[in-house]
Short mmCIF file of the C-alpha atoms (twelve columns), coordinates in Angstrom:
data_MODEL
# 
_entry.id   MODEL 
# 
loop_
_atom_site.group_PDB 
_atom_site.id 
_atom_site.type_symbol 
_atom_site.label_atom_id 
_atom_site.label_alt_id 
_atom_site.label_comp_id 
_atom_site.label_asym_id 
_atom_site.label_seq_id 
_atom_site.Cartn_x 
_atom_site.Cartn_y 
_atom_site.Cartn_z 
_atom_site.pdbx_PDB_model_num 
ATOM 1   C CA . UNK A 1   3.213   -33.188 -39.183 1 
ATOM 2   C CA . UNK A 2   6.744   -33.851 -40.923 1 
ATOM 3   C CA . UNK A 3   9.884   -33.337 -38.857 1 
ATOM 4   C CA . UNK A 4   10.857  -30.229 -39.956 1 
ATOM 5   C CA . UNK A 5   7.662   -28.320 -39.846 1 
ATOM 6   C CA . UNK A 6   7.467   -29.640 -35.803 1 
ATOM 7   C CA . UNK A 7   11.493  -28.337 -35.154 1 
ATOM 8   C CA . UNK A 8   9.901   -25.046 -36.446 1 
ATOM 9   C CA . UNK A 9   6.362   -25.514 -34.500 1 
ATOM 10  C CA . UNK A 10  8.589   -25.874 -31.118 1 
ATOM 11  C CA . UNK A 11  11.392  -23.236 -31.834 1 
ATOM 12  C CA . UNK A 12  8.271   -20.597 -32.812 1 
ATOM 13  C CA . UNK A 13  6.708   -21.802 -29.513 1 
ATOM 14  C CA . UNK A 14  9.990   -21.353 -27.362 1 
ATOM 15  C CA . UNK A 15  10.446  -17.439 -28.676 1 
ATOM 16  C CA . UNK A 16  7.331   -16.655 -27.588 1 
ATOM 17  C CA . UNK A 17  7.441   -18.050 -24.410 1 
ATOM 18  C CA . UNK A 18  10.989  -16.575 -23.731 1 
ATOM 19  C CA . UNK A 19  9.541   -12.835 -25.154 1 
ATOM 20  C CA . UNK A 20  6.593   -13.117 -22.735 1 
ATOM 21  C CA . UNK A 21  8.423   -14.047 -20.130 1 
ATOM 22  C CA . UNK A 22  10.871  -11.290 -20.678 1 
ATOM 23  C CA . UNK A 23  8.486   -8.908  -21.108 1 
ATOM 24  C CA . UNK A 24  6.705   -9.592  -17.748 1 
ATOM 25  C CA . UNK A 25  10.199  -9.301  -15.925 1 
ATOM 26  C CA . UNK A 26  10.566  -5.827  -17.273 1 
ATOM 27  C CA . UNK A 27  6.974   -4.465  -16.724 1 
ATOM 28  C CA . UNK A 28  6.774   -2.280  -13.707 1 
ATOM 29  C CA . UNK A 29  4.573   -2.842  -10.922 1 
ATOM 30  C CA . UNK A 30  2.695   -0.119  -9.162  1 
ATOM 31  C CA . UNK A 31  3.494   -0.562  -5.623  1 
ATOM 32  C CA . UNK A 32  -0.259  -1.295  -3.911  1 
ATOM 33  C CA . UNK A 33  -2.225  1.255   -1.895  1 
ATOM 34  C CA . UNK A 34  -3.036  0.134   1.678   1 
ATOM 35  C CA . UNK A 35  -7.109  0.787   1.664   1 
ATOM 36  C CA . UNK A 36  -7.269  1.072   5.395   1 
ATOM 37  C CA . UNK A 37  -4.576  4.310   5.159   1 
ATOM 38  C CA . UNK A 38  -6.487  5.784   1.951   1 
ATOM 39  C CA . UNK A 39  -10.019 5.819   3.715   1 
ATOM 40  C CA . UNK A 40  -8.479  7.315   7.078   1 
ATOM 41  C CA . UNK A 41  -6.729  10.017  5.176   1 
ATOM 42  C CA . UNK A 42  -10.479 10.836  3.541   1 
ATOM 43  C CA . UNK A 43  -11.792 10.431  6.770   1 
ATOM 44  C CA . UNK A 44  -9.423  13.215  7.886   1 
ATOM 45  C CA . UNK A 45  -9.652  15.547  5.350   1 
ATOM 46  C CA . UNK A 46  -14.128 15.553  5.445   1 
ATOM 47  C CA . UNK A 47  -12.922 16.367  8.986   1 
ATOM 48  C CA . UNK A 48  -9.683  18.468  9.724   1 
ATOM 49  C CA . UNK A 49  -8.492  18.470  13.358  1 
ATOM 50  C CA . UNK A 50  -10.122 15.338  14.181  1 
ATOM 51  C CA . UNK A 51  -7.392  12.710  13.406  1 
ATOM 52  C CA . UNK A 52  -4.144  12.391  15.534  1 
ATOM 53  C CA . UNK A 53  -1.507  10.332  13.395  1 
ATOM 54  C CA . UNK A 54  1.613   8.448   14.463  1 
ATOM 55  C CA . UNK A 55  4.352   7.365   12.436  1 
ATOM 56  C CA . UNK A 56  6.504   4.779   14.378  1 
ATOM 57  C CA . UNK A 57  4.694   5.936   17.194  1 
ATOM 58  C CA . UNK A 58  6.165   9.158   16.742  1 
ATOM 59  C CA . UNK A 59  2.847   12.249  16.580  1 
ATOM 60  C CA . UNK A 60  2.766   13.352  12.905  1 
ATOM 61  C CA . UNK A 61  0.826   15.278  10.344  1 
ATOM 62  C CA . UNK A 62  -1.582  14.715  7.856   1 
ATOM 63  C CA . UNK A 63  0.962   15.478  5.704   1 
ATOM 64  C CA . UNK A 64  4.175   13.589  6.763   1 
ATOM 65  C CA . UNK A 65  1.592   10.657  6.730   1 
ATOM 66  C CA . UNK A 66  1.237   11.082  2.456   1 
ATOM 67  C CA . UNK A 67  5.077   11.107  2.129   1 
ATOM 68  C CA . UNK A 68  5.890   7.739   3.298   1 
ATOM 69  C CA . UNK A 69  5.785   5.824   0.306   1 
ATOM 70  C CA . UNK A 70  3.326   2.825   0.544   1 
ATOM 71  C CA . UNK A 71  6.106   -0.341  -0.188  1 
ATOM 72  C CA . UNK A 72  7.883   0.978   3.328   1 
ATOM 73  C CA . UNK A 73  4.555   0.661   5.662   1 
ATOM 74  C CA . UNK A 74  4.932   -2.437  7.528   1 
ATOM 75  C CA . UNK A 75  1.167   -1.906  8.818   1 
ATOM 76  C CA . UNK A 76  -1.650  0.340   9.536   1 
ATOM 77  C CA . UNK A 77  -4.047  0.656   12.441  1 
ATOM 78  C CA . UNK A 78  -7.143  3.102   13.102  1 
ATOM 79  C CA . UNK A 79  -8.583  3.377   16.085  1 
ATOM 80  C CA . UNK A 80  -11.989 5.108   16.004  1 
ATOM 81  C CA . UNK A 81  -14.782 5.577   18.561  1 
ATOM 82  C CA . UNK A 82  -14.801 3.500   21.797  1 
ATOM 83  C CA . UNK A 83  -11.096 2.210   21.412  1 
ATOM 84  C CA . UNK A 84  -9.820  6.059   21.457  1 
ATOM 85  C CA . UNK A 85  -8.925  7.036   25.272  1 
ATOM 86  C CA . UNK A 86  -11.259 9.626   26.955  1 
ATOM 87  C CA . UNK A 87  -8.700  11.806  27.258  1 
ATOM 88  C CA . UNK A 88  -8.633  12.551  22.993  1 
ATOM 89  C CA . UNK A 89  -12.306 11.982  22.888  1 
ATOM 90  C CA . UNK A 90  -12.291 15.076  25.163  1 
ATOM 91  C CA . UNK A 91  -10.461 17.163  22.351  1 
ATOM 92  C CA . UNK A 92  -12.623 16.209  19.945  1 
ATOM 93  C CA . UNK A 93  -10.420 13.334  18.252  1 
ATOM 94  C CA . UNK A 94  -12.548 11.390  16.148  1 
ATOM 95  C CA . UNK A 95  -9.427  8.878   14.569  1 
ATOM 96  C CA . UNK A 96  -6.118  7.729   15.209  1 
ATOM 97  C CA . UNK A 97  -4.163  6.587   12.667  1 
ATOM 98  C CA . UNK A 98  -0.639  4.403   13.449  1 
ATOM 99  C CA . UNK A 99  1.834   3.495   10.901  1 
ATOM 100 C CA . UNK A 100 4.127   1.396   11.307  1 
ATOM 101 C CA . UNK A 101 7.665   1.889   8.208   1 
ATOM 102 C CA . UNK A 102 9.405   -1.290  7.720   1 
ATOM 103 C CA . UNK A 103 12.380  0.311   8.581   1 
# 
């Protein structure tokens, strides 16, 4: 390969390393869905009345629980079953869902 011809081999390379690069910095990301929220909100809405949610350990709604946008939970945890006190089991509450906000 003569000089020149590898000058323009490497510049052609460069641009199109620079272009995809750029073009990956400006591509938007979709913020990911937690899994464990999405399947307790279907678990909720098979069954209304039978989930108690908390949002910073504050009692919230089905609802409120949708609205917080997913890159601001910090964490999720569902209790189900035996770990739910006898005292909700008693009303009939089949699920409690905590979230946790980053902020």
């Amino acid at each position: 390969m003569k000089l020149p011809n590898l000058k323009l081999f490497v510049t052609t390379i460069f641009t199109l390393g620079v272009m995809a690069f750029v073009n990956a910095q400006q591509a938007e990301t979709k913020p990911q869905e937690n899994s464990l929220l999405v399947a307790a909100l279907k678990k909720s809405e098979e069954s209304p009345g039978k989930s108690i949610f908390y949002i910073n350990k504050t009692e919230s709604n089905v609802e409120a629980v949708k609205k917080v946008p997913s890159e601001n939970i910090k964490y999720v945890m569902v209790l189900t079953d035996d770990k739910i006190k006898k005292k909700l089991k008693e009303k009939g509450i089949t699920q409690v869902v905590t979230v946790v906000t980053k902020n």
